[in-house]
Coordinates of C-alpha atoms in Angstrom, one line a residue:
M579 CA -0.1 0.1 0.0
R580 CA 2.9 2.4 0.8
S581 CA 4.5 1.7 -2.5
V582 CA 1.5 2.6 -4.3
L583 CA 0.9 5.8 -2.4
V584 CA 4.5 6.7 -3.7
I585 CA 4.1 6.1 -7.1
L586 CA 1.0 8.2 -7.1
L587 CA 2.4 11.3 -5.5
T588 CA 5.4 10.7 -8.0
Y589 CA 3.0 11.1 -10.9
M590 CA 1.3 14.0 -9.6
Y591 CA 4.5 15.9 -8.8
L592 CA 6.5 15.4 -11.9
P593 CA 4.2 17.6 -14.4
T594 CA 5.0 20.5 -11.7
L595 CA 8.8 20.2 -12.4
K596 CA 7.9 21.6 -16.2
F597 CA 8.6 25.1 -17.0
D598 CA 5.4 26.9 -17.4
P599 CA 5.8 30.2 -19.7
S600 CA 2.2 31.6 -18.2
I601 CA 3.6 31.7 -14.6
G602 CA 7.5 31.9 -15.5
F603 CA 8.4 29.2 -12.6
C604 CA 9.8 25.6 -12.6
N605 CA 6.9 25.0 -10.3
D606 CA 8.7 22.7 -7.9
T607 CA 6.7 24.4 -5.2
R608 CA 10.0 26.4 -4.4
G609 CA 9.5 29.2 -6.7
I610 CA 12.9 29.0 -8.3
C611 CA 13.4 29.8 -11.7
C612 CA 14.5 27.6 -14.6
A613 CA 18.1 28.0 -16.1
S614 CA 18.9 31.0 -18.2
Y615 CA 15.9 32.7 -16.2
V616 CA 15.8 35.3 -13.5
Y617 CA 13.1 36.4 -10.6
Q618 CA 11.9 40.1 -11.5
D619 CA 8.7 41.8 -10.4
G620 CA 7.3 38.6 -9.2
K621 CA 7.9 36.3 -12.3
C622 CA 10.7 34.6 -14.1
I623 CA 12.3 36.6 -17.2
E624 CA 14.8 35.3 -19.6
C625 CA 18.3 36.3 -19.2
P626 CA 19.4 39.7 -20.9
A627 CA 21.8 38.9 -23.8
G628 CA 25.4 37.9 -23.1
T629 CA 24.1 35.9 -20.0
F630 CA 22.8 32.5 -19.0
R631 CA 22.7 29.7 -16.3
Y632 CA 20.7 29.9 -13.3
N633 CA 19.9 33.8 -12.4
C634 CA 21.9 34.6 -15.4
S635 CA 25.0 34.1 -13.2
S636 CA 27.6 33.7 -16.0
K637 CA 28.5 35.5 -19.3
C638 CA 28.7 34.1 -22.6
P639 CA 31.6 31.8 -23.3
E640 CA 34.4 33.2 -25.5
N641 CA 33.2 34.0 -29.5
Y642 CA 29.6 33.5 -28.3
Y643 CA 26.8 36.4 -27.7
G644 CA 23.4 37.1 -28.0
R645 CA 20.2 35.7 -26.5
L646 CA 21.0 32.6 -24.4
C647 CA 24.6 32.9 -26.0
S648 CA 23.6 31.1 -29.0
R649 CA 25.2 33.3 -31.7
K650 CA 28.8 33.0 -32.8
C651 CA 31.1 35.9 -33.6
D652 CA 33.3 36.1 -36.8
C653 CA 35.0 39.4 -35.8
S654 CA 37.4 41.5 -38.4
R655 CA 40.2 43.3 -37.4
Y656 CA 40.1 45.7 -34.6
H657 CA 37.3 44.1 -33.5
V658 CA 36.4 41.7 -30.2
C659 CA 33.4 39.6 -29.6
N660 CA 31.0 41.4 -26.9
P661 CA 28.7 39.0 -24.9
S662 CA 25.7 41.1 -25.5
K663 CA 26.2 42.8 -28.9
G664 CA 28.7 40.7 -30.9
C665 CA 31.7 42.1 -32.8
I666 CA 32.4 45.4 -31.7
I667 CA 35.5 47.7 -31.7
D668 CA 38.3 47.2 -29.4
P669 CA 39.8 50.5 -27.9
Y670 CA 42.9 48.8 -26.7
V671 CA 43.7 46.9 -29.7
L672 CA 43.2 50.2 -31.6
K673 CA 45.5 52.4 -29.2
A674 CA 48.0 49.4 -29.7
E675 CA 47.8 50.0 -33.3
Y676 CA 47.9 53.6 -33.1
D677 CA 51.2 53.6 -31.0
S678 CA 53.2 51.4 -33.4
C679 CA 51.7 53.6 -36.3
V680 CA 53.1 57.0 -34.8
A681 CA 56.2 55.6 -33.6
G682 CA 57.5 54.4 -37.2
K683 CA 55.4 56.7 -39.4
E684 CA 56.9 57.3 -42.6
S685 CA 53.7 57.4 -45.2
E686 CA 51.3 60.4 -45.5
R687 CA 48.4 58.3 -44.6
C688 CA 47.0 58.8 -41.2
C689 CA 47.2 56.2 -38.5
I690 CA 44.1 54.5 -36.9
N691 CA 42.4 56.8 -34.5
Q692 CA 43.4 59.9 -36.7
W693 CA 41.8 62.4 -38.7
K694 CA 43.3 63.8 -42.0
A695 CA 42.9 67.8 -42.0
E696 CA 45.7 69.9 -42.8
R697 CA 47.7 67.2 -41.1
C698 CA 46.8 64.0 -39.3
I699 CA 45.0 65.0 -35.9
D700 CA 44.0 62.5 -33.2
C701 CA 40.5 61.6 -32.7
W702 CA 38.4 64.1 -30.3
E703 CA 37.1 62.8 -27.2
G704 CA 34.2 60.0 -27.7
Y705 CA 35.3 58.7 -31.1
I706 CA 37.9 56.2 -32.5
G707 CA 38.7 54.1 -35.5
E708 CA 39.6 54.9 -39.1
N709 CA 38.7 58.6 -39.7
C710 CA 37.3 58.8 -36.2
R711 CA 33.9 57.3 -37.6
Q712 CA 33.3 55.0 -34.7
P713 CA 31.7 56.4 -31.2
C714 CA 32.7 54.7 -27.9
P715 CA 31.5 51.3 -27.4
D716 CA 28.8 50.8 -24.6
E717 CA 30.3 51.9 -21.0
R718 CA 33.3 53.8 -22.4
F719 CA 34.3 57.3 -23.1
G720 CA 36.9 60.1 -23.6
H721 CA 40.2 60.1 -25.5
F722 CA 40.5 56.8 -27.4
C723 CA 37.6 55.4 -25.3
L724 CA 40.2 54.0 -22.8
E725 CA 37.9 55.6 -20.0
L726 CA 35.4 53.1 -18.4
C727 CA 31.9 54.2 -17.2
N728 CA 30.8 53.3 -13.7
C729 CA 27.5 55.0 -13.6
S730 CA 24.5 54.7 -11.1
G731 CA 21.1 53.8 -11.9
N732 CA 19.9 57.5 -12.8
E733 CA 23.1 58.0 -14.8
I734 CA 24.0 57.3 -18.5
C735 CA 27.3 56.8 -20.0
D736 CA 28.4 59.8 -22.3
V737 CA 31.1 58.9 -25.1
R738 CA 32.9 62.5 -24.3
Y739 CA 32.1 63.0 -20.6
G740 CA 31.2 59.8 -18.9
C741 CA 28.5 59.6 -16.5
L742 CA 25.7 62.1 -16.8
A743 CA 22.3 62.4 -15.3
N744 CA 19.6 60.5 -17.4
F745 CA 17.0 63.2 -17.9
T746 CA 14.2 60.6 -19.0
Q747 CA 13.7 59.8 -15.1
P748 CA 10.8 61.6 -13.3
I749 CA 11.6 65.3 -12.4
A750 CA 11.7 64.3 -8.6
S751 CA 14.4 62.3 -8.7
F752 CA 16.8 64.9 -10.6
P753 CA 20.2 65.3 -9.0
K754 CA 21.1 68.3 -7.1
D755 CA 23.7 69.1 -9.5
L756 CA 21.1 69.6 -12.0
D757 CA 22.7 72.8 -13.4
R758 CA 26.1 71.3 -13.8
S759 CA 24.5 68.4 -15.8
L760 CA 22.5 70.7 -18.2
I761 CA 25.6 72.6 -19.0
L762 CA 27.4 69.4 -19.8
L763 CA 24.7 67.8 -21.5
F764 CA 24.4 71.0 -23.8
T765 CA 27.9 70.9 -24.0
A766 CA 28.2 67.6 -25.3
N767 CA 25.2 67.9 -27.8
F768 CA 26.3 71.3 -29.6
T769 CA 29.8 71.7 -29.4
Q770 CA 30.6 68.6 -31.3
P771 CA 31.4 69.7 -34.8
I772 CA 28.7 69.1 -37.4
A773 CA 28.7 65.6 -39.2
S774 CA 31.2 64.6 -36.7
F775 CA 34.1 66.5 -37.9
P776 CA 36.9 66.9 -35.6
K777 CA 37.3 70.3 -33.8
D778 CA 40.9 70.6 -34.9
L779 CA 39.4 70.7 -38.5
V780 CA 38.3 74.0 -37.8
N781 CA 41.4 76.3 -38.7
W782 CA 41.7 80.0 -38.9
K783 CA 40.2 80.4 -42.2
T784 CA 36.7 79.2 -41.1
P785 CA 36.1 82.2 -38.7
V786 CA 37.8 84.9 -40.8
G787 CA 35.5 83.7 -43.8
L788 CA 32.5 83.6 -41.3
A789 CA 33.7 87.4 -40.3
L790 CA 34.1 88.6 -43.9
G791 CA 30.7 86.8 -44.9
L792 CA 28.9 89.0 -42.1
L793 CA 30.6 92.1 -42.9
F794 CA 29.6 92.0 -46.6
S795 CA 25.7 91.3 -45.6
A796 CA 26.1 94.2 -43.3
F797 CA 27.3 96.4 -45.9
I798 CA 24.7 95.4 -48.7
L799 CA 22.1 95.7 -46.2
A800 CA 23.2 99.3 -45.1
V801 CA 22.8 100.1 -48.7
I802 CA 19.8 98.7 -49.3
I803 CA 18.4 101.0 -46.3
K804 CA 20.0 104.2 -47.3
F805 CA 18.6 103.8 -51.1
K806 CA 14.9 103.1 -49.1
R807 CA 15.5 106.1 -47.2
K808 CA 16.4 108.3 -50.1
Q809 CA 13.6 107.3 -52.2
R810 CA 11.1 108.2 -49.1
K811 CA 12.6 111.5 -49.0
I812 CA 11.9 112.1 -52.5
S813 CA 8.6 110.9 -52.5
N814 CA 7.7 112.8 -49.8
L815 CA 9.3 116.3 -51.0
N816 CA 7.1 115.5 -54.4
Q817 CA 3.7 115.1 -52.5
T818 CA 4.4 118.2 -50.7
N819 CA 4.7 120.1 -53.8
V820 CA 1.5 118.9 -55.2
D821 CA -0.4 119.7 -52.1
I822 CA 0.8 123.0 -52.1
S823 CA -0.2 123.5 -55.8
T824 CA -3.5 122.3 -55.3
T825 CA -4.5 124.2 -52.1
T826 CA -3.1 127.6 -52.6
T827 CA -4.9 130.6 -54.3
I828 CA -3.4 134.2 -54.7
S829 CA -6.2 136.4 -53.4
E830 CA -4.5 139.7 -53.0
V831 CA -3.7 140.6 -56.3
S832 CA -6.4 142.5 -58.2
Q833 CA -7.3 141.3 -61.6
V834 CA -7.7 143.9 -64.3
K835 CA -7.9 144.1 -67.8
V836 CA -5.1 144.8 -70.0
S837 CA -7.2 147.4 -72.1
E838 CA -7.7 149.9 -68.9
Y839 CA -4.2 151.2 -69.5
P840 CA -3.4 153.4 -72.3
T841 CA -1.0 152.2 -75.0
L842 CA 2.3 153.9 -75.1
L843 CA 1.9 154.4 -78.8
R844 CA 1.9 158.2 -80.1
V845 CA -1.7 159.0 -81.6
P846 CA -1.6 159.3 -85.3
D847 CA -1.7 162.8 -87.0
M848 CA -4.2 162.1 -89.5
D849 CA -4.2 165.9 -90.5
N850 CA -0.3 166.0 -91.1
G851 CA -0.5 162.5 -92.5
N852 CA 2.6 162.0 -90.4
Q853 CA 3.3 158.2 -89.2
S854 CA 2.6 156.9 -85.6
E855 CA 6.0 156.7 -83.6
A856 CA 6.3 154.9 -80.1
Y857 CA 7.0 157.2 -77.2
S858 CA 10.6 156.9 -76.5
T859 CA 10.1 157.2 -72.6
F860 CA 7.0 157.4 -70.2
N861 CA 7.6 161.1 -69.2
D862 CA 7.3 161.9 -73.1
F863 CA 3.9 160.1 -73.0
K864 CA 2.8 162.0 -69.8
T865 CA 3.8 165.3 -71.5
C866 CA 1.9 164.7 -74.8
S867 CA -1.1 163.6 -72.6
E868 CA -1.3 166.9 -70.8
V869 CA -1.1 168.8 -73.9

């Protein structure tokens, strides 16, 4: 009878050892998660990429990465296999290559971790690789990405400045040094040259060209404003003349007929048959009229 009871209990217990995805437990009544799962928020969830085994306690073996370490790396030069992302560029490999290139440099071609402008220039903070095209890998920052971030839960790793406050969190949890963090954030976002150009590429020609362009634009604007003012003055003067000519009347000058005044012609002497002659002066006219 006892053996029958043991067999019956074993039969009832075995199904509970299977993983139930709807609950997230290996239901052995102890609430322990299955391998490659971790208990979080009241249930078991799959391990993050790059980890496996119980409670996600182990990283992927060498040359394996991704979900449950199921993918294999096949990395090219300057790259290493990252457990979570696969092949990524290795700052230390690049630094060793850079040191070797600079020490024995003979060609005009720039070394790794350099950008060619008027001369070969080292990559600015946060970028590495050929022509400085690659940003720092995760959790790295600074010159040649050799610095390692060690940020708290409310911070993010900036490729240039390291740990900065994460502004996606609620306002109530903003850090006390918010002003400093804002300054660093805006500096990180807006002081980097456009299209990831290195800051050393901006030489003296750029500000001189900008200054000349601004001066030329100001000169053209001043000429246009002066021309507009001159045109406005001429227009106002013409309008004033028109107003005067249409509104002013001459009222104090008496109007007379020309016929009211005697002519300065000598009256013809019809009896003597002499031809009329013009008086030479007004006095001559008066003398003749008084006769």
